[in-house]
Amino acid sequence: MQDIMDNEERGYWRWSKRDFFPEESFQSFGSYRAALSQTCSRFKNRLVSRSDDENERFELKKQSEHEMKRCLTWWDLVWFGFGSVIGAGIFVLTGQEAHEQAGPAIVLSYVVSGLSAMLSVFCYTEFAVEIPVAGGSFAYLRIELGDFAAFITAGNILLESIVGTAAVARAWTSYFATLLNRSPNALRIKTDLSSGFNLLDPIAVVVIAASTTIASISTRKTSLLNWIASAINTLVIFFVIIAGFIHADTSNLTPFLPYGPEGVFRAAAVVYFAYGGFDSIATMAEETKNPSRDIPIGLLGSMSIITVIYCLMALSLSMMQKYTDIDPNAAYSVAFQSVGMKWGKYLVALGALKGMTTVLLVGALGQARYVTHIARTHMIPPIFALVHPKTGTPINANLLVSIPSALIAFFSGLDVLASLLSISTLFIFTMMPIALLVRRYYVRQVTPRVHLIKLIICLLFVVASSMGTSAYWGMQLKGSWIGYTVTVPFWFLGTLGIVFFVPQQRTPKVWGVPLVPWIPCLSIATNIFLMGSLGAMACKVWGLHFSHVTILFPAWSSCNIRHGSSANCAKILITMKTVKKCKPLKRNEVIHAGKHGDLNILVEHAIEEAEIWNKLVLESPGHSFQVTRAPRAEVRWLRPPLNMFKCNVHSSWINDTSMCGGSWIVRNHNGDAVFHAREAFLPTTNRIASELRCFLWALQSLKNLHFEDIEIWSDCAAAIEAVTDPMNWPRYHTYLDKISRITPGFHKVFFKLASPKANSVARDIAKSVTRDGRLRSYLAIGGPAWLHSEP
């Protein structure tokens, strides 16, 4: 807590060593040498280490010091979907694949690829609703598949962000030149540098700088600008579709399958990349007002509309011009010229330009959120996790992506890495449904080992059969379907094995993927198939990149980055040992709890805390009372209704010592303090556990004082949510069970969320335990004047 206060005093812009490398391992050569000596043990630990929902949603966000502003609705997310997906790809890939691979059946290729993309969208949507954080796929994989999978994902995300932004920015320059009726390289500066680096592109640098600046100033303003640009692009696309159908000739659709079904699937593998970018929407969850409602609408709604638009554009092109006459390099421009609309090429260039503009804008937002969450875990320096207090945006994370991107874009687009970026994206898309299946069918320390083994075997069947299908397709054995009679049944066996032999352990409360495990397994198969369609060379290059990132993982493991559960379990054990060594008269001071002098009670509470960390359950007993939650935090303290008493509760928790103090104040409908109390608790595992313990203590006290109708107000949103929905917070079942057993003793109990300002008096009293060392507990009637109202 003190560190956070110090950081706030230092301001946002700071560049000291501890801001980049705060771990103890980096403080001296000796400490780093000691850390390196423990690399093997730490590597083994990190290899299987997994995070959890609460840690990603609440604990890690503290690393940013300030929260991002929740300002987005489903309407914003739908347009973000348009902006991130519809770029230049539809204008370039459609003609290329219609001419060379699919013919008029290119519309079927877009249907196939759209359905494939939708499978991944389903998986992203469930995760984004359940875990609404900025980290997107990185956070989801870290929770379900562990640090190693997350580290590999982080490497791919950073590569995609930097190189992908550079490539789009250089393409922006080319289309801008076309719009001016000049050659694509006309606006670049020619130099004597080696080939591939001899065309300097200052315009690309300016475009990256502009998009980064806009994204850094305000998420809300970026959303508005994206909405305007996407709306213009959509109008251009609708014009292209309508003009195409006006000049359509149905005879151009014959023959419909000139290259056979193989051509349709080969084209689908290529045009699939016109659907890329939707994962950026998931990273906006932390800034969405109502993630459980808005994210499904934003993701599924935008992708459904985009699929229809793509199919209509492909159909209009195929009907406007014979597939053999389609220009693979400038399909729509040449098609418009062929029907007497020469000015159409400028419209196409404008549409592509607007599309790439929105891709850069939304990309700047999404990439920065990825980087922010990666930095929160200290996989990269935590200074990049900071959120600016005024803008509510991660400016440092934006700079980390934009500066290298601008340097690359200035010299080269690194086109040789294009296939590498595609396969990196597909790799992450493949890991997502695997993580979803793990989430649904495996819960740590609850799922029997035999069921875990069955799940692993079934997943191996699904992945291996998908790889076999992709490899057999890549052999290009025309007319031979024998191999598929082996690989496809194995995929069905693996999926059926999950259905019949592995019981589902978790069910989403708000929104979930339908037809599990069929949709996730089908997503695995389609993504692996598309990875194989990129060719052997792309797979080899990506394999080299994968190896390099894997080698870096042990180096990162040597850093002594804190892991909440293990660190706090160690604190509990230390507390128990310390208590045993102390004299009876000193035990209270050691554990910071004035009334707990019995060693048996101390050990019992310590074991209880350890169980919270090490035991998870699927179900909690049903609550016999109604828990309500305010739609938003109470900004300032308000008096309770007549005959209702309002109890403000707060717990103060110190991370370094696990020291915990709590307080509550009960006021009547006139705002007068009736009772107030302070308590020093045993060390607790985290802030949420501390607040729940404070709830329990307050309820027990109020019951003893014969209160019947009470409102419990707290500024800890996570604790309120845990009481509201205990099924999703199994870690804290010990406290939640006790709370559920004590509340039936009241006539009415309501749990509501208050702002820190509206809860400030209770907070100050609680802090007197942790800040001032006032360990004596008390319960007082009434109180001085300053207790009778909150500021």
mmCIF file of C-alpha atoms in Angstrom, residues 230-417:
data_model
loop_
_atom_site.group_PDB
_atom_site.id
_atom_site.type_symbol
_atom_site.label_atom_id
_atom_site.label_comp_id
_atom_site.label_asym_id
_atom_site.label_seq_id
_atom_site.Cartn_x
_atom_site.Cartn_y
_atom_site.Cartn_z
ATOM 1 C CA SER A 230 -16.063 2.941 -40.100
ATOM 2 C CA ALA A 231 -19.360 4.501 -41.131
ATOM 3 C CA ILE A 232 -17.689 6.090 -44.185
ATOM 4 C CA ASN A 233 -16.017 2.790 -45.027
ATOM 5 C CA THR A 234 -19.341 0.972 -44.685
ATOM 6 C CA LEU A 235 -21.005 3.435 -47.061
ATOM 7 C CA VAL A 236 -18.253 2.803 -49.613
ATOM 8 C CA ILE A 237 -18.710 -0.952 -49.243
ATOM 9 C CA PHE A 238 -22.487 -0.688 -49.678
ATOM 10 C CA PHE A 239 -21.938 1.410 -52.798
ATOM 11 C CA VAL A 240 -19.581 -1.245 -54.183
ATOM 12 C CA ILE A 241 -22.153 -3.963 -53.471
ATOM 13 C CA ILE A 242 -25.082 -2.050 -54.973
ATOM 14 C CA ALA A 243 -23.098 -0.945 -58.041
ATOM 15 C CA GLY A 244 -21.946 -4.511 -58.533
ATOM 16 C CA PHE A 245 -25.474 -5.899 -58.487
ATOM 17 C CA ILE A 246 -26.722 -3.134 -60.804
ATOM 18 C CA HIS A 247 -24.145 -4.170 -63.408
ATOM 19 C CA ALA A 248 -24.455 -7.878 -62.618
ATOM 20 C CA ASP A 249 -24.619 -10.593 -65.256
ATOM 21 C CA THR A 250 -25.721 -13.973 -63.924
ATOM 22 C CA SER A 251 -23.921 -15.749 -66.779
ATOM 23 C CA ASN A 252 -20.642 -14.793 -65.089
ATOM 24 C CA LEU A 253 -21.475 -17.291 -62.344
ATOM 25 C CA THR A 254 -21.108 -20.193 -64.761
ATOM 26 C CA PRO A 255 -19.219 -22.435 -64.152
ATOM 27 C CA PHE A 256 -19.692 -21.931 -60.430
ATOM 28 C CA LEU A 257 -16.994 -24.375 -59.269
ATOM 29 C CA PRO A 258 -14.287 -24.209 -61.946
ATOM 30 C CA TYR A 259 -11.586 -25.425 -59.547
ATOM 31 C CA GLY A 260 -13.759 -27.888 -57.643
ATOM 32 C CA PRO A 261 -14.350 -28.072 -53.870
ATOM 33 C CA GLU A 262 -10.577 -28.032 -53.316
ATOM 34 C CA GLY A 263 -10.416 -24.526 -54.723
ATOM 35 C CA VAL A 264 -13.151 -23.324 -52.373
ATOM 36 C CA PHE A 265 -11.279 -24.571 -49.314
ATOM 37 C CA ARG A 266 -7.911 -23.298 -50.490
ATOM 38 C CA ALA A 267 -9.395 -19.857 -51.065
ATOM 39 C CA ALA A 268 -11.147 -20.041 -47.676
ATOM 40 C CA ALA A 269 -7.782 -20.586 -45.991
ATOM 41 C CA VAL A 270 -6.503 -17.350 -47.540
ATOM 42 C CA VAL A 271 -9.552 -15.076 -47.180
ATOM 43 C CA TYR A 272 -9.865 -16.166 -43.540
ATOM 44 C CA PHE A 273 -7.308 -13.487 -42.733
ATOM 45 C CA ALA A 274 -9.768 -10.817 -43.849
ATOM 46 C CA TYR A 275 -11.612 -11.693 -40.612
ATOM 47 C CA GLY A 276 -8.614 -11.086 -38.361
ATOM 48 C CA GLY A 277 -8.599 -8.449 -35.650
ATOM 49 C CA PHE A 278 -11.791 -9.288 -33.779
ATOM 50 C CA ASP A 279 -9.775 -10.297 -30.701
ATOM 51 C CA SER A 280 -9.148 -6.586 -30.074
ATOM 52 C CA ILE A 281 -12.752 -6.280 -28.912
ATOM 53 C CA ALA A 282 -12.100 -8.704 -26.048
ATOM 54 C CA THR A 283 -9.316 -6.452 -24.736
ATOM 55 C CA MET A 284 -11.865 -3.645 -24.290
ATOM 56 C CA ALA A 285 -13.745 -5.588 -21.603
ATOM 57 C CA GLU A 286 -12.111 -3.612 -18.800
ATOM 58 C CA GLU A 287 -13.492 -0.389 -20.285
ATOM 59 C CA THR A 288 -16.965 -1.723 -21.067
ATOM 60 C CA LYS A 289 -19.841 -0.546 -18.896
ATOM 61 C CA ASN A 290 -21.702 -3.863 -18.912
ATOM 62 C CA PRO A 291 -19.337 -6.615 -20.165
ATOM 63 C CA SER A 292 -21.777 -9.496 -19.673
ATOM 64 C CA ARG A 293 -24.274 -7.893 -22.055
ATOM 65 C CA ASP A 294 -22.189 -5.681 -24.330
ATOM 66 C CA ILE A 295 -19.347 -8.052 -25.260
ATOM 67 C CA PRO A 296 -21.519 -10.833 -26.755
ATOM 68 C CA ILE A 297 -23.449 -8.239 -28.750
ATOM 69 C CA GLY A 298 -20.261 -6.492 -29.860
ATOM 70 C CA LEU A 299 -18.314 -9.597 -30.848
ATOM 71 C CA LEU A 300 -21.017 -11.861 -32.266
ATOM 72 C CA GLY A 301 -23.050 -9.013 -33.731
ATOM 73 C CA SER A 302 -20.193 -7.346 -35.591
ATOM 74 C CA MET A 303 -18.760 -10.625 -36.919
ATOM 75 C CA SER A 304 -22.165 -11.805 -38.164
ATOM 76 C CA ILE A 305 -22.733 -8.562 -40.065
ATOM 77 C CA ILE A 306 -19.172 -8.579 -41.425
ATOM 78 C CA THR A 307 -19.603 -12.131 -42.747
ATOM 79 C CA VAL A 308 -22.751 -11.104 -44.635
ATOM 80 C CA ILE A 309 -21.013 -8.002 -46.050
ATOM 81 C CA TYR A 310 -18.007 -10.032 -47.221
ATOM 82 C CA CYS A 311 -20.228 -12.585 -48.949
ATOM 83 C CA LEU A 312 -22.208 -9.853 -50.724
ATOM 84 C CA MET A 313 -19.011 -8.122 -51.885
ATOM 85 C CA ALA A 314 -17.613 -11.382 -53.235
ATOM 86 C CA LEU A 315 -20.881 -12.185 -55.011
ATOM 87 C CA SER A 316 -21.160 -8.720 -56.571
ATOM 88 C CA LEU A 317 -17.614 -8.960 -57.966
ATOM 89 C CA SER A 318 -18.249 -12.433 -59.391
ATOM 90 C CA MET A 319 -21.448 -11.267 -61.086
ATOM 91 C CA MET A 320 -19.933 -8.040 -62.409
ATOM 92 C CA GLN A 321 -17.023 -9.732 -64.196
ATOM 93 C CA LYS A 322 -16.085 -13.214 -65.398
ATOM 94 C CA TYR A 323 -13.680 -14.855 -62.958
ATOM 95 C CA THR A 324 -11.101 -15.341 -65.715
ATOM 96 C CA ASP A 325 -11.153 -11.578 -66.394
ATOM 97 C CA ILE A 326 -10.840 -10.505 -62.765
ATOM 98 C CA ASP A 327 -7.576 -8.671 -62.132
ATOM 99 C CA PRO A 328 -5.933 -10.373 -59.106
ATOM 100 C CA ASN A 329 -4.065 -7.168 -58.176
ATOM 101 C CA ALA A 330 -6.844 -4.563 -58.487
ATOM 102 C CA ALA A 331 -10.052 -6.556 -58.824
ATOM 103 C CA TYR A 332 -12.696 -3.965 -57.947
ATOM 104 C CA SER A 333 -10.961 -1.063 -59.693
ATOM 105 C CA VAL A 334 -10.651 -2.988 -62.980
ATOM 106 C CA ALA A 335 -14.195 -4.351 -62.636
ATOM 107 C CA PHE A 336 -15.606 -0.830 -62.302
ATOM 108 C CA GLN A 337 -13.603 0.284 -65.348
ATOM 109 C CA SER A 338 -15.017 -2.635 -67.348
ATOM 110 C CA VAL A 339 -18.569 -1.373 -66.758
ATOM 111 C CA GLY A 340 -17.709 2.246 -67.527
ATOM 112 C CA MET A 341 -17.144 3.480 -63.966
ATOM 113 C CA LYS A 342 -13.476 4.468 -64.145
ATOM 114 C CA TRP A 343 -13.828 6.726 -61.128
ATOM 115 C CA GLY A 344 -14.695 3.645 -59.090
ATOM 116 C CA LYS A 345 -11.017 2.900 -58.459
ATOM 117 C CA TYR A 346 -10.764 6.060 -56.378
ATOM 118 C CA LEU A 347 -13.753 4.988 -54.348
ATOM 119 C CA VAL A 348 -12.161 1.586 -53.769
ATOM 120 C CA ALA A 349 -8.902 3.246 -52.719
ATOM 121 C CA LEU A 350 -10.843 5.513 -50.341
ATOM 122 C CA GLY A 351 -12.622 2.519 -48.813
ATOM 123 C CA ALA A 352 -9.371 0.629 -48.346
ATOM 124 C CA LEU A 353 -7.724 3.742 -46.894
ATOM 125 C CA LYS A 354 -10.541 4.270 -44.407
ATOM 126 C CA GLY A 355 -10.451 0.584 -43.529
ATOM 127 C CA MET A 356 -6.740 0.665 -42.755
ATOM 128 C CA THR A 357 -7.210 3.855 -40.733
ATOM 129 C CA THR A 358 -9.700 2.153 -38.442
ATOM 130 C CA VAL A 359 -7.503 -0.957 -38.249
ATOM 131 C CA LEU A 360 -4.648 1.229 -36.984
ATOM 132 C CA LEU A 361 -6.905 3.074 -34.528
ATOM 133 C CA VAL A 362 -8.503 -0.014 -33.016
ATOM 134 C CA GLY A 363 -5.185 -1.844 -33.200
ATOM 135 C CA ALA A 364 -3.531 0.902 -31.161
ATOM 136 C CA LEU A 365 -6.184 0.419 -28.485
ATOM 137 C CA GLY A 366 -6.175 -3.373 -28.434
ATOM 138 C CA GLN A 367 -2.413 -3.837 -28.626
ATOM 139 C CA ALA A 368 -1.822 -1.402 -25.773
ATOM 140 C CA ARG A 369 -4.289 -3.314 -23.587
ATOM 141 C CA TYR A 370 -2.514 -6.564 -24.323
ATOM 142 C CA VAL A 371 0.817 -4.979 -23.399
ATOM 143 C CA THR A 372 -0.669 -3.454 -20.239
ATOM 144 C CA HIS A 373 -1.792 -6.796 -18.888
ATOM 145 C CA ILE A 374 1.431 -8.535 -19.881
ATOM 146 C CA ALA A 375 3.310 -5.862 -17.929
ATOM 147 C CA ARG A 376 1.025 -6.376 -14.928
ATOM 148 C CA THR A 377 2.405 -9.913 -14.659
ATOM 149 C CA HIS A 378 5.997 -8.570 -14.959
ATOM 150 C CA MET A 379 6.699 -10.583 -18.113
ATOM 151 C CA ILE A 380 7.835 -7.219 -19.410
ATOM 152 C CA PRO A 381 8.794 -4.228 -17.205
ATOM 153 C CA PRO A 382 5.792 -3.180 -15.078
ATOM 154 C CA ILE A 383 6.168 0.477 -16.016
ATOM 155 C CA PHE A 384 4.237 -0.415 -19.186
ATOM 156 C CA ALA A 385 1.257 -1.430 -17.040
ATOM 157 C CA LEU A 386 0.669 2.090 -15.736
ATOM 158 C CA VAL A 387 -2.604 3.802 -16.605
ATOM 159 C CA HIS A 388 -2.500 7.583 -16.838
ATOM 160 C CA PRO A 389 -4.657 9.140 -14.093
ATOM 161 C CA LYS A 390 -6.168 11.838 -16.339
ATOM 162 C CA THR A 391 -6.715 10.038 -19.649
ATOM 163 C CA GLY A 392 -7.455 6.614 -18.168
ATOM 164 C CA THR A 393 -5.346 5.041 -20.936
ATOM 165 C CA PRO A 394 -2.046 3.096 -20.869
ATOM 166 C CA ILE A 395 0.183 5.641 -22.609
ATOM 167 C CA ASN A 396 3.434 3.786 -21.861
ATOM 168 C CA ALA A 397 2.063 0.610 -23.434
ATOM 169 C CA ASN A 398 1.065 2.584 -26.527
ATOM 170 C CA LEU A 399 4.603 3.935 -26.819
ATOM 171 C CA LEU A 400 6.123 0.463 -26.454
ATOM 172 C CA VAL A 401 4.252 -0.707 -29.552
ATOM 173 C CA SER A 402 4.276 2.463 -31.649
ATOM 174 C CA ILE A 403 7.969 3.425 -31.461
ATOM 175 C CA PRO A 404 9.376 0.097 -32.770
ATOM 176 C CA SER A 405 6.515 -0.069 -35.300
ATOM 177 C CA ALA A 406 7.364 3.394 -36.610
ATOM 178 C CA LEU A 407 11.051 2.496 -36.963
ATOM 179 C CA ILE A 408 10.237 -0.672 -38.896
ATOM 180 C CA ALA A 409 7.635 1.077 -41.061
ATOM 181 C CA PHE A 410 10.100 3.842 -41.927
ATOM 182 C CA PHE A 411 12.594 1.386 -43.429
ATOM 183 C CA SER A 412 10.607 -1.703 -44.405
ATOM 184 C CA GLY A 413 7.259 -3.405 -43.963
ATOM 185 C CA LEU A 414 9.072 -6.705 -43.345
ATOM 186 C CA ASP A 415 6.810 -8.479 -45.816
ATOM 187 C CA VAL A 416 8.794 -11.682 -45.257
ATOM 188 C CA LEU A 417 7.133 -11.895 -41.830
#
